[in-house]
mmCIF file of C-alpha atoms in Angstrom:
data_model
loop_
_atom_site.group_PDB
_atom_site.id
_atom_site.type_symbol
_atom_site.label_atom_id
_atom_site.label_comp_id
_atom_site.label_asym_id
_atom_site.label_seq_id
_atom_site.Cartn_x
_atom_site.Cartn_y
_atom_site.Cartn_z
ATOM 1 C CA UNK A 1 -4.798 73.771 50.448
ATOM 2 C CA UNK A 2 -4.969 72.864 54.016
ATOM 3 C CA UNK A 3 -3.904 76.967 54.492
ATOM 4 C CA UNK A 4 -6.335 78.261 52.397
ATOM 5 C CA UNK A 5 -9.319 76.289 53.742
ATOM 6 C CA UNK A 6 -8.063 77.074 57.207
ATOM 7 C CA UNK A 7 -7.778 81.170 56.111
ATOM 8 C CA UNK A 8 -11.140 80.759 54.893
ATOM 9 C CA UNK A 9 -12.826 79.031 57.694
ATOM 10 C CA UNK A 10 -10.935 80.235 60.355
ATOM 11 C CA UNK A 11 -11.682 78.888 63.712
ATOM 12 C CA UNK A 12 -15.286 78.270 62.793
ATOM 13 C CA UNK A 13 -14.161 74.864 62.070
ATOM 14 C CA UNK A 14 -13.287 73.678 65.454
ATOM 15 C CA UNK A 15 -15.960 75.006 67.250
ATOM 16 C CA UNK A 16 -18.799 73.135 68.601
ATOM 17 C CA UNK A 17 -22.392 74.674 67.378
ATOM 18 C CA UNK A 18 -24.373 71.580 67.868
ATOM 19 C CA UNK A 19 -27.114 70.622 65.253
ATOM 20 C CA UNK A 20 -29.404 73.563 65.002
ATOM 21 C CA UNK A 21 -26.817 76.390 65.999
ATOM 22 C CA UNK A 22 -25.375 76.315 61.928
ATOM 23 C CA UNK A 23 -28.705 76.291 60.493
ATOM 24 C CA UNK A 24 -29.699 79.665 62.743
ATOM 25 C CA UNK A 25 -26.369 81.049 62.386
ATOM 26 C CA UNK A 26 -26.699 81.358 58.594
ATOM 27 C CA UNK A 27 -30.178 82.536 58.549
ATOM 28 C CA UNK A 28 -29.442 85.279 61.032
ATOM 29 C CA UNK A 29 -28.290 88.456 60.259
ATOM 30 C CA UNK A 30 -26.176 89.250 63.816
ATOM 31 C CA UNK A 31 -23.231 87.121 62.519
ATOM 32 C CA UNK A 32 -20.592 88.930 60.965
ATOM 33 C CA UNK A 33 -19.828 88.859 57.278
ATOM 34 C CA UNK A 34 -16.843 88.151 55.593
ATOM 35 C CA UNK A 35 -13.702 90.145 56.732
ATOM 36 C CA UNK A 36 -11.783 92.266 53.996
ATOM 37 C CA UNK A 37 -9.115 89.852 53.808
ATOM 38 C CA UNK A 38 -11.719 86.726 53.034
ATOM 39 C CA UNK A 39 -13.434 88.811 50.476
ATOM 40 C CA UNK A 40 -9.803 89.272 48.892
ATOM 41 C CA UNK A 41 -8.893 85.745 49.277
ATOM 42 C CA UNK A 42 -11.924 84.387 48.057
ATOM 43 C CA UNK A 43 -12.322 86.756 45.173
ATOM 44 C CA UNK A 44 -8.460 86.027 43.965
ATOM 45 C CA UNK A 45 -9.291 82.327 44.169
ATOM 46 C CA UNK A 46 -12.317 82.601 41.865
ATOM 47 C CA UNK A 47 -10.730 84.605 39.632
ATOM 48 C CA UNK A 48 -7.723 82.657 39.311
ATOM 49 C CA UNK A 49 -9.557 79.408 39.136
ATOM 50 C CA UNK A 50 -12.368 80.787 36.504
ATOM 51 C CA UNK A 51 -9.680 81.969 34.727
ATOM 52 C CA UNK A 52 -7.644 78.728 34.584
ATOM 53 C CA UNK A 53 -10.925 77.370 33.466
ATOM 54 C CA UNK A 54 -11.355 79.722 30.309
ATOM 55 C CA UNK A 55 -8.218 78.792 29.364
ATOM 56 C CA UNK A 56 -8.017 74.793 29.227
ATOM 57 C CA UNK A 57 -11.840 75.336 27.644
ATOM 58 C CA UNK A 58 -10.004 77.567 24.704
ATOM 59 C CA UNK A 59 -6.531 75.444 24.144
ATOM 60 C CA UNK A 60 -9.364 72.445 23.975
ATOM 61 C CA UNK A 61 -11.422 74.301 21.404
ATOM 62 C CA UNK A 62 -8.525 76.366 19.467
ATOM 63 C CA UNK A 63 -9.007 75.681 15.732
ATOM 64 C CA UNK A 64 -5.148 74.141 15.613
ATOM 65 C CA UNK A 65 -4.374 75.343 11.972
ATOM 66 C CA UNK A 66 -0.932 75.637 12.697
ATOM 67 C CA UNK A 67 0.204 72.270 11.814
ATOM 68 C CA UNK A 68 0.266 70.718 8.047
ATOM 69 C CA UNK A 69 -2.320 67.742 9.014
ATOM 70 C CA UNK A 70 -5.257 67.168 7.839
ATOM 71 C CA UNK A 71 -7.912 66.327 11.028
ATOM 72 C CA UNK A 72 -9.875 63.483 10.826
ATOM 73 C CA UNK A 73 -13.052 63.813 10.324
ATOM 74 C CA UNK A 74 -15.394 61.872 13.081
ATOM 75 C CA UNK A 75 -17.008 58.579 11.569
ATOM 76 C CA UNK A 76 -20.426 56.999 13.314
ATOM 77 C CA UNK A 77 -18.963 54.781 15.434
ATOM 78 C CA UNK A 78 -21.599 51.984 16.988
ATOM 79 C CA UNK A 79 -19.465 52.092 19.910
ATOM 80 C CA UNK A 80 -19.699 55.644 20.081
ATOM 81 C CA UNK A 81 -22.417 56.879 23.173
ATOM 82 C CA UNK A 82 -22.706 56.294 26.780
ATOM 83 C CA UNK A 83 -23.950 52.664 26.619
ATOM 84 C CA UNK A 84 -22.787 51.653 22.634
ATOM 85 C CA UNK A 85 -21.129 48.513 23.372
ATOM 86 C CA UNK A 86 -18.543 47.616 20.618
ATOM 87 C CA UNK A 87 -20.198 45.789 17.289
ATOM 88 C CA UNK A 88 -18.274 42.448 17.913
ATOM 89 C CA UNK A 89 -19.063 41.119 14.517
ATOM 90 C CA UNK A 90 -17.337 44.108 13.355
ATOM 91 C CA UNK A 91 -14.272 42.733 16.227
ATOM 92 C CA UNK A 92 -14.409 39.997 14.653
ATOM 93 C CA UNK A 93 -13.548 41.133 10.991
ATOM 94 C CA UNK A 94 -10.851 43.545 12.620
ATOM 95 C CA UNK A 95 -9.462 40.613 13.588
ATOM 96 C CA UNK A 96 -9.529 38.504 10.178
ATOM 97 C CA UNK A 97 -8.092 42.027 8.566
ATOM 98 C CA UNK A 98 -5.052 42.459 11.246
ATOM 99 C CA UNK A 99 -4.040 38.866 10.562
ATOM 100 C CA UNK A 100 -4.034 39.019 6.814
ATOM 101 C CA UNK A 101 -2.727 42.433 6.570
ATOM 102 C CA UNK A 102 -1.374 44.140 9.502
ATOM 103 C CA UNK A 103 0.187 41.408 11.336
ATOM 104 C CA UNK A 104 2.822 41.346 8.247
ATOM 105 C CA UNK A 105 5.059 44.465 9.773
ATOM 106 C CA UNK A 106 2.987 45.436 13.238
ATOM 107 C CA UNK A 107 3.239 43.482 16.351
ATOM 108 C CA UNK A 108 0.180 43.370 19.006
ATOM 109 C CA UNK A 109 2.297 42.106 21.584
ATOM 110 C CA UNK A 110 -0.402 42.961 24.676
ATOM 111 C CA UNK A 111 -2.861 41.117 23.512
ATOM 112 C CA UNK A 112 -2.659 36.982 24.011
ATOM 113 C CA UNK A 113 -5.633 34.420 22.102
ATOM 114 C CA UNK A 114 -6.913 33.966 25.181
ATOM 115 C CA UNK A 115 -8.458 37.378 24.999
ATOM 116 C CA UNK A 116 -10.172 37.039 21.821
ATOM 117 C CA UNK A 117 -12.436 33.940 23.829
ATOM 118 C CA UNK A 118 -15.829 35.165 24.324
ATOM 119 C CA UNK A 119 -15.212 38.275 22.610
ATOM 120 C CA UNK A 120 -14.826 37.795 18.963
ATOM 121 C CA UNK A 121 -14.022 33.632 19.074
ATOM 122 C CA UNK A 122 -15.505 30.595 20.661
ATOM 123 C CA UNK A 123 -13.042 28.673 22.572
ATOM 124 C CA UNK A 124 -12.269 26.088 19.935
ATOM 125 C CA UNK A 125 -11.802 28.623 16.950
ATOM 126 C CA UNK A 126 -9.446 30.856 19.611
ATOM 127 C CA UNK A 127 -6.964 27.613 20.097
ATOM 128 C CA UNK A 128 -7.272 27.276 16.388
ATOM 129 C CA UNK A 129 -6.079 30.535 15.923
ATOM 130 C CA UNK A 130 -3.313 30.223 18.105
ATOM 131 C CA UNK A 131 -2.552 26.864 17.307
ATOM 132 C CA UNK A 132 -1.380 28.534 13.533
ATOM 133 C CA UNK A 133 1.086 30.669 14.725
ATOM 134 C CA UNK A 134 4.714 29.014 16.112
ATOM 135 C CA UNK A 135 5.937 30.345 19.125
ATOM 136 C CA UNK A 136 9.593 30.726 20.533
ATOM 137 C CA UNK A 137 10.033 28.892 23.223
ATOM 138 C CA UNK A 138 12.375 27.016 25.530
ATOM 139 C CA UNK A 139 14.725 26.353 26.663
ATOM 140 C CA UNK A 140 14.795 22.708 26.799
ATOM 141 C CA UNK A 141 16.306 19.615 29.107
ATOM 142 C CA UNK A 142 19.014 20.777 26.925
ATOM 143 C CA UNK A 143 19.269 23.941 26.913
ATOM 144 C CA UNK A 144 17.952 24.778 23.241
ATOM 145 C CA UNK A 145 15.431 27.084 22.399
ATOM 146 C CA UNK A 146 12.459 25.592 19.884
ATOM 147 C CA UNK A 147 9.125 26.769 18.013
ATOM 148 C CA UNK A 148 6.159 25.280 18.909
ATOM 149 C CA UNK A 149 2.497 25.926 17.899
ATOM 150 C CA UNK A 150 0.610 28.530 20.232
ATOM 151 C CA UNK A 151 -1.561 27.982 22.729
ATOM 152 C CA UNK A 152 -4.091 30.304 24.276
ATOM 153 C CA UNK A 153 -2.004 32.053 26.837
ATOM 154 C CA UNK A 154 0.698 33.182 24.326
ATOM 155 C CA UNK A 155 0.638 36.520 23.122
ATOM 156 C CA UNK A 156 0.265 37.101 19.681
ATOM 157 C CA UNK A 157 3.838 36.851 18.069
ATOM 158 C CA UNK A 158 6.072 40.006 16.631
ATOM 159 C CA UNK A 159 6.986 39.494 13.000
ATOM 160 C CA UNK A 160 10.484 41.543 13.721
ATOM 161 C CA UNK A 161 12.150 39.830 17.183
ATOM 162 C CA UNK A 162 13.234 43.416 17.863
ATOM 163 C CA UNK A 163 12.652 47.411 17.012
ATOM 164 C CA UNK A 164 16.259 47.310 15.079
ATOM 165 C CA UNK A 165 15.114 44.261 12.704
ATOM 166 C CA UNK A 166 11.871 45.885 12.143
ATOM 167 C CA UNK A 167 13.579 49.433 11.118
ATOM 168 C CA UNK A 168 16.321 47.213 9.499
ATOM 169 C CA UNK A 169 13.810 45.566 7.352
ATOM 170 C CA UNK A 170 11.334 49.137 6.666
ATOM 171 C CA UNK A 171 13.893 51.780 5.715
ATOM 172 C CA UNK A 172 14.575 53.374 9.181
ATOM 173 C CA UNK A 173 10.916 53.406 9.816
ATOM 174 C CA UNK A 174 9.923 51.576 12.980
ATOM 175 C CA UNK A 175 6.027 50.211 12.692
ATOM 176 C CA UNK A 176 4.359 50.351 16.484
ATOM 177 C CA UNK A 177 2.854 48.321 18.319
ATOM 178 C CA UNK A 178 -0.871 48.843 17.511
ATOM 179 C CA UNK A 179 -2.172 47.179 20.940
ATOM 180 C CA UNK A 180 -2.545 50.815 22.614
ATOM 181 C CA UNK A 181 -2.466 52.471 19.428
ATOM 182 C CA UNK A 182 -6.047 54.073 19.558
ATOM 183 C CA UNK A 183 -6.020 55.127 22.513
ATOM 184 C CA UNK A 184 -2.211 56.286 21.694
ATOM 185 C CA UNK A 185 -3.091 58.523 18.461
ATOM 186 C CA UNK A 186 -5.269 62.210 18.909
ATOM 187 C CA UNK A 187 -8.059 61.575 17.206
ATOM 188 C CA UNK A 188 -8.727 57.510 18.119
ATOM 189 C CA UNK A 189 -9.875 55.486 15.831
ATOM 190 C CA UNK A 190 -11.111 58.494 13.553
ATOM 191 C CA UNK A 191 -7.229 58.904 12.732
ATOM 192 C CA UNK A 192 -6.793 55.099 11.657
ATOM 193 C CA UNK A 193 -9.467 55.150 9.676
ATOM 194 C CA UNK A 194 -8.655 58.257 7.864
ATOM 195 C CA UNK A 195 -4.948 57.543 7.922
ATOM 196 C CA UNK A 196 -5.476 54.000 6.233
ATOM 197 C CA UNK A 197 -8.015 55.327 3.746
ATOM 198 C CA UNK A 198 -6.435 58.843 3.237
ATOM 199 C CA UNK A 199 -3.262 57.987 0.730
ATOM 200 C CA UNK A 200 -2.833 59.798 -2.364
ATOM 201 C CA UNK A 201 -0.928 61.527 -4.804
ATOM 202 C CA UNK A 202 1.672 63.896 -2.829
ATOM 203 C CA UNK A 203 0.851 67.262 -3.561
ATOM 204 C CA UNK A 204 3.267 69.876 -5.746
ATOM 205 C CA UNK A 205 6.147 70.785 -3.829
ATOM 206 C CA UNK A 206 6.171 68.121 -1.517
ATOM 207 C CA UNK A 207 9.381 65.982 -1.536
ATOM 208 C CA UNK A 208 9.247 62.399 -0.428
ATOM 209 C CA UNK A 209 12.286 60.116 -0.141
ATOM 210 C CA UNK A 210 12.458 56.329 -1.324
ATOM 211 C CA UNK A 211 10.257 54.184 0.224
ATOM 212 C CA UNK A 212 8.271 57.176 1.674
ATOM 213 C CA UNK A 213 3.942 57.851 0.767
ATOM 214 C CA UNK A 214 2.077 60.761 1.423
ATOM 215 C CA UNK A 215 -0.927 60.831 3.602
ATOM 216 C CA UNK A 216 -2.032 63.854 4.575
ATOM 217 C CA UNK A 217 -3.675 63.051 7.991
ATOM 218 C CA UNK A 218 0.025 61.550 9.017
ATOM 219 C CA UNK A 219 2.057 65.031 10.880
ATOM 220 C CA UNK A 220 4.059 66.018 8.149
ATOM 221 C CA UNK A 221 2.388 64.395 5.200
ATOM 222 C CA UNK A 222 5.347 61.852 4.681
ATOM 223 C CA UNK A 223 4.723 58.239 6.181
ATOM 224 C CA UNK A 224 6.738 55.163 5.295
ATOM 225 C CA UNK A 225 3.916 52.634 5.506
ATOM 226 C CA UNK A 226 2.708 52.172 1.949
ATOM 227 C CA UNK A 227 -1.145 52.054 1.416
ATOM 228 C CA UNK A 228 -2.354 48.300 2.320
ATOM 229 C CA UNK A 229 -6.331 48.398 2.203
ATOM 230 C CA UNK A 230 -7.232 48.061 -0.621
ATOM 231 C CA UNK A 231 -10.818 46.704 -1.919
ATOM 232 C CA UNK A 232 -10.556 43.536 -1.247
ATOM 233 C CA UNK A 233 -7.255 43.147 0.625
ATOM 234 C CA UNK A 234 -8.394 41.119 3.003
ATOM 235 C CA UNK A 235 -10.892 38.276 3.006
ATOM 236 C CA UNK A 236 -14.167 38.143 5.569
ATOM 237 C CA UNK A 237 -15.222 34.515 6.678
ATOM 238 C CA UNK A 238 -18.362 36.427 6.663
ATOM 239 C CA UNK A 239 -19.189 37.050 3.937
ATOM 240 C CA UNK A 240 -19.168 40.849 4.179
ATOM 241 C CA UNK A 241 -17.831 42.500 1.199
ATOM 242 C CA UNK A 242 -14.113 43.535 1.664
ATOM 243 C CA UNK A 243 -14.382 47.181 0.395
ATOM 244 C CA UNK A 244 -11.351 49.349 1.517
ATOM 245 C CA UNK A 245 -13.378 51.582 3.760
ATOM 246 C CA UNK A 246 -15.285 48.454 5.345
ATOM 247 C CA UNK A 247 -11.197 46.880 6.375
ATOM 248 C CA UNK A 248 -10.701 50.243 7.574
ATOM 249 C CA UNK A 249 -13.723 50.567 9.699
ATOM 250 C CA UNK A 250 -13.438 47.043 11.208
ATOM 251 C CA UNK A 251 -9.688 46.995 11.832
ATOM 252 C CA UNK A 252 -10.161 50.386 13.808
ATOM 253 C CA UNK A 253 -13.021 49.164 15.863
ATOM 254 C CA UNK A 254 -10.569 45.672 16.626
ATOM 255 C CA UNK A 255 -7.897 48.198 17.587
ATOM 256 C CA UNK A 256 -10.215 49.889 19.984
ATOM 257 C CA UNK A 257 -11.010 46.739 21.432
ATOM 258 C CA UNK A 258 -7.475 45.991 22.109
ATOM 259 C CA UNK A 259 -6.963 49.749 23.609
ATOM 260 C CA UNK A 260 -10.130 49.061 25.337
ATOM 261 C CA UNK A 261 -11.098 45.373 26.024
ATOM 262 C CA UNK A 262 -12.861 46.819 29.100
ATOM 263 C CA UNK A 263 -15.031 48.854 27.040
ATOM 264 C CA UNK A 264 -18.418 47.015 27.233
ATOM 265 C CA UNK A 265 -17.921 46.946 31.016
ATOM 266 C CA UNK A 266 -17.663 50.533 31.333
ATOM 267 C CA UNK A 267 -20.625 51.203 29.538
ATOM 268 C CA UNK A 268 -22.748 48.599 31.887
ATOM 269 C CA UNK A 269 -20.984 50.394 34.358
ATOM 270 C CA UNK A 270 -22.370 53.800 32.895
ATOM 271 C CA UNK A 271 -25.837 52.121 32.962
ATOM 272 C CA UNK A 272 -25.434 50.738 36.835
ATOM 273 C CA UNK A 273 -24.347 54.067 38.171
ATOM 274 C CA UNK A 274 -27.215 56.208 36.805
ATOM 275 C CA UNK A 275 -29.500 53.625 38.606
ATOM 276 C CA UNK A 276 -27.477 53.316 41.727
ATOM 277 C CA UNK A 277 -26.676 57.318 42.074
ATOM 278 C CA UNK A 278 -30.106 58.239 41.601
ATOM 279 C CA UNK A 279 -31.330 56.147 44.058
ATOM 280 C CA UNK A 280 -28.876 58.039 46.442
ATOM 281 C CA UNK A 281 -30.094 61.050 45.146
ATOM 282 C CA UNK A 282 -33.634 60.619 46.022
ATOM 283 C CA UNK A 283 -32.559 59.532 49.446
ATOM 284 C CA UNK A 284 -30.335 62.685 49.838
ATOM 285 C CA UNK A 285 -33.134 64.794 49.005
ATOM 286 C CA UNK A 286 -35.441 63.195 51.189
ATOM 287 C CA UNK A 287 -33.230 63.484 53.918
ATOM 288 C CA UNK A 288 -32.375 67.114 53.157
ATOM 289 C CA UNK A 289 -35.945 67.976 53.367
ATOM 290 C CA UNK A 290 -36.632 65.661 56.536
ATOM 291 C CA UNK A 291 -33.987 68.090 58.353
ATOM 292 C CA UNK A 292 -34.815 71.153 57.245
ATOM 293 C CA UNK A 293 -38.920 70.472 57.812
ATOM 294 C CA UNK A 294 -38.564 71.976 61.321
ATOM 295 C CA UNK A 295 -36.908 75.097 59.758
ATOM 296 C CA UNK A 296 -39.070 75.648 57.255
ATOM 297 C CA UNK A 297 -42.300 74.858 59.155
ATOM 298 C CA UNK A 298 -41.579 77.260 62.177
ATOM 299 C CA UNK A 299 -43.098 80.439 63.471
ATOM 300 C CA UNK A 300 -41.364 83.127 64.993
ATOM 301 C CA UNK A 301 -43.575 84.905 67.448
ATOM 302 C CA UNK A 302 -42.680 88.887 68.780
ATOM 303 C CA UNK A 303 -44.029 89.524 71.935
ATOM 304 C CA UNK A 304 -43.696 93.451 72.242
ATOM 305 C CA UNK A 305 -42.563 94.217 75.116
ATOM 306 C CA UNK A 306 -45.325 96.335 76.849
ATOM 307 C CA UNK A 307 -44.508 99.805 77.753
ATOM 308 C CA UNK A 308 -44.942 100.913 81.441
ATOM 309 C CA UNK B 1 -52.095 47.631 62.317
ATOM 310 C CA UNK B 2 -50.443 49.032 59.314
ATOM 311 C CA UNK B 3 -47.798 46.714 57.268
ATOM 312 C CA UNK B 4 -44.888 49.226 58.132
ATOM 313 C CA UNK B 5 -45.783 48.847 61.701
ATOM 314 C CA UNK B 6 -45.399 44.912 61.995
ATOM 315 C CA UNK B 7 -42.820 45.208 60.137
ATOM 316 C CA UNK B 8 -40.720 47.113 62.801
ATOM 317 C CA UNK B 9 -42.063 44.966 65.479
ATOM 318 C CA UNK B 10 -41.194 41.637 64.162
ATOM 319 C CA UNK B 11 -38.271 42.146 62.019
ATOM 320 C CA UNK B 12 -36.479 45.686 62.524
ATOM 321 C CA UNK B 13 -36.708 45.556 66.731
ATOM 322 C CA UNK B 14 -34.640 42.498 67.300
ATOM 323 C CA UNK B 15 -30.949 43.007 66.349
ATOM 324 C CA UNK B 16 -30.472 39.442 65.112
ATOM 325 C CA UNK B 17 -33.291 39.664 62.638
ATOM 326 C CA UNK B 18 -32.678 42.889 61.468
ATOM 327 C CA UNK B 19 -28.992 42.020 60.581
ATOM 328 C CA UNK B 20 -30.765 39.182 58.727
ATOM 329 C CA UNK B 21 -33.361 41.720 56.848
ATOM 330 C CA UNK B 22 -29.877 43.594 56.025
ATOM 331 C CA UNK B 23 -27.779 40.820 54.604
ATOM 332 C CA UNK B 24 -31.297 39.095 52.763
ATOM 333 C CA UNK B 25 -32.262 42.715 51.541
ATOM 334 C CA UNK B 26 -28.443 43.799 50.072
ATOM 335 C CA UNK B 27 -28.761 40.295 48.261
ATOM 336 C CA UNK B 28 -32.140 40.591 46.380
ATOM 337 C CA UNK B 29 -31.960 44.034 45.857
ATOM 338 C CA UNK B 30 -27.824 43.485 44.327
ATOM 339 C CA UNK B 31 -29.450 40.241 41.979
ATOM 340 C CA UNK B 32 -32.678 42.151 40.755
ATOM 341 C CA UNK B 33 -30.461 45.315 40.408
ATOM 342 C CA UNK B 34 -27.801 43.363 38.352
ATOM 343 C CA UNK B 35 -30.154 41.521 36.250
ATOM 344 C CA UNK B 36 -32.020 44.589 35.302
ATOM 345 C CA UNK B 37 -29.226 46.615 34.568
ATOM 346 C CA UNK B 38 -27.619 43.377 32.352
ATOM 347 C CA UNK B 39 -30.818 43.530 30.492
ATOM 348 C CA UNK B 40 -31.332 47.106 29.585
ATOM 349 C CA UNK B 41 -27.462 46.995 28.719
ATOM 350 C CA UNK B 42 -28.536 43.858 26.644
ATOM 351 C CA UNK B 43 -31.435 45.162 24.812
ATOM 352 C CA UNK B 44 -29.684 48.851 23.929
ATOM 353 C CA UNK B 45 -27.127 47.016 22.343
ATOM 354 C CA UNK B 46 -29.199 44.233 20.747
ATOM 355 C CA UNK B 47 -27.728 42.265 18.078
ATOM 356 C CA UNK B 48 -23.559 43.956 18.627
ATOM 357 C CA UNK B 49 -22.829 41.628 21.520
ATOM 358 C CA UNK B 50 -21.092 38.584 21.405
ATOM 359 C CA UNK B 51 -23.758 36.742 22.812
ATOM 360 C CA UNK B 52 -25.945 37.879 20.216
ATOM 361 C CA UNK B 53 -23.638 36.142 17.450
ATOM 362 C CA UNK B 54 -22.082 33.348 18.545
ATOM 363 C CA UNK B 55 -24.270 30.549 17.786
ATOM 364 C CA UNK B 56 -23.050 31.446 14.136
ATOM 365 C CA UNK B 57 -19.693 30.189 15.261
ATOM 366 C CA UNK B 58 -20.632 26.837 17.303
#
């Protein structure tokens, strides 16, 4: 880089103009143009680099019909724009649908009670939460490890204690950790939302083995998770009706949270920069036209020189 | 004499008060800058925040 910048420049860099010599020099038309081998340079670079360009833009929008999945199809989000902060109501139910449902086979291992203070829980209701759950701990003055009833620093507990007792216990099929898992999947939480709404009948010709379902938004059609939303599968505190597509819309948006607790500070953030980089921007331009006033306000005066 | 002009002479020509117009200025303009920001962020998103629903819950 340092090369090409130095081929480019050349020893222009290093030299001293002073404050008005650049401003001339470019305005003039003694200086030399570009040599044959800048023009080359410069001319390979753009083309390589526009052409680098075309191509991530056409991977990004290729139609990907190769594979057997279906896409998901993008839902409304209310999180969804530069300064949508998540629904945390909607949290909230996520939350009541994860620990009825969910939390039966998937762990969320990343995210503790503590987390859910201020967010989707008051204090009290958070220790209440945790306080339902036993925890491993220990050891002990002797040595013995016990259960005892969370607190709000423990992380949420795994219903397998490892990935071999969870396949052990789901036919070979290993259900992850959904703490990362929206930001984790293509397609966010568009894909969990179609995926958990999306089961059906298998098509003709497809073969499933025991214990196996057939979604077609899963990559290759066969998942071992059996459908678990159903109409009222879980129960709100709420009082919002339970339908299946309402579980699956609030249990995506609480797995975006936990992908993305820092979500409604990066949309303040969104808000805070606009404001602060456009008061930068009116100071740049002021300056820029400050320094250039005595450029663009000059007169250049001829004197012909008399002939004798 | 114009505003801008006593201005510089009482408050911008000594170096001791004009570090004080610094530090006083970067902390009004950061509060009123913060708070407005909070609040546009607050009223966009009326009604989704957890501020906006927790008295259900205490």
């Amino acid at each position: 880089m340092a090369a090409a910048v130095g081929r480019i420049c050349g020893a222009r860099l290093f030299r001293n103009t002073g404050i008005v010599g650049p401003q001339v020099c470019q305005l003039s038309t003694s200086s030399q143009g570009w040599t044959r081998n800048r023009k080359l340079l410069l001319s390979t670079l753009g083309v390589v680099g526009g052409g680098v360009g075309a191509l991530l833009f056409a991977l990004e929008q290729s139609v990907q019909a190769s594979g057997s999945e279906a896409h998901p199809p993008h839902q409304p989000w209310s999180h969804d724009g530069w300064f949508q902060s998540l629904d945390h109501a909607s949290v909230r139910r996520g939350y009541e649908v994860y620990k009825q449902v969910c939390r039966a086979c998937h762990s969320l291992q990343y995210i503790a009670f503590r987390n859910l203070v201020n967010v989707t829980h008051t204090e009290a209701e958070a220790k209440a939460e945790a306080a339902e759950v036993m925890i491993k701990d220990g050891p002990d003055e002797e040595g013995n490890y016990f259960e005892r009833p969370g607190k709000l620093s423990d992380y949420f507990p795994s219903p397998y204690p490892n990935e071999n007792a969870a396949r052990a216990a789901n036919n070979g099929a290993y259900p992850p950790d959904l703490s990362l898992i929206v930001s984790g999947r293509k397609g966010g939480e568009d894909y969990i939302f179609s995926l958990l709404t999306g089961y059906m009948e298998a098509p003709a010709g497809i073969v499933l083995r025991d214990g196996q379902h057939y979604n077609p938004y899963f990559p290759g059609g066969a998942i071992s998770m059996a459908q678990s939303l159903f109409d009222e599968a879980a129960e709100y505190s709420d009082g919002t009706p339970p339908t299946a597509s309402q579980l699956a819309k609030d249990v995506a948006t609480f797995l975006r949270w936990c992908s993305e607790p820092e979500l409604d500070d990066r949309r303040l953030m969104t808000i805070k920069a606009i404001g602060m980089f456009s008061m930068l921007a009116a100071v740049a331009y002021y300056f820029k036209r400050h320094k250039w006033s005595t450029m663009k306000s000059r007169k250049l005066a001829y004197k012909p020189v008399s002939k004798k | 004499m114009s505003v801008w002009a006593t201005l510089n002479r009482t408050v911008f020509k000594r170096t001791s008060t004009f570090a004080l117009a610094v530090a006083s200025g970067t902390f009004f303009f950061e509060r009123t800058f913060e708070v407005a920001s909070q609040s546009i962020f607050e009223r966009i998103n009326k009604g989704k925040l957890w501020n906006d629903i927790k008295h259900k819950y205490e």
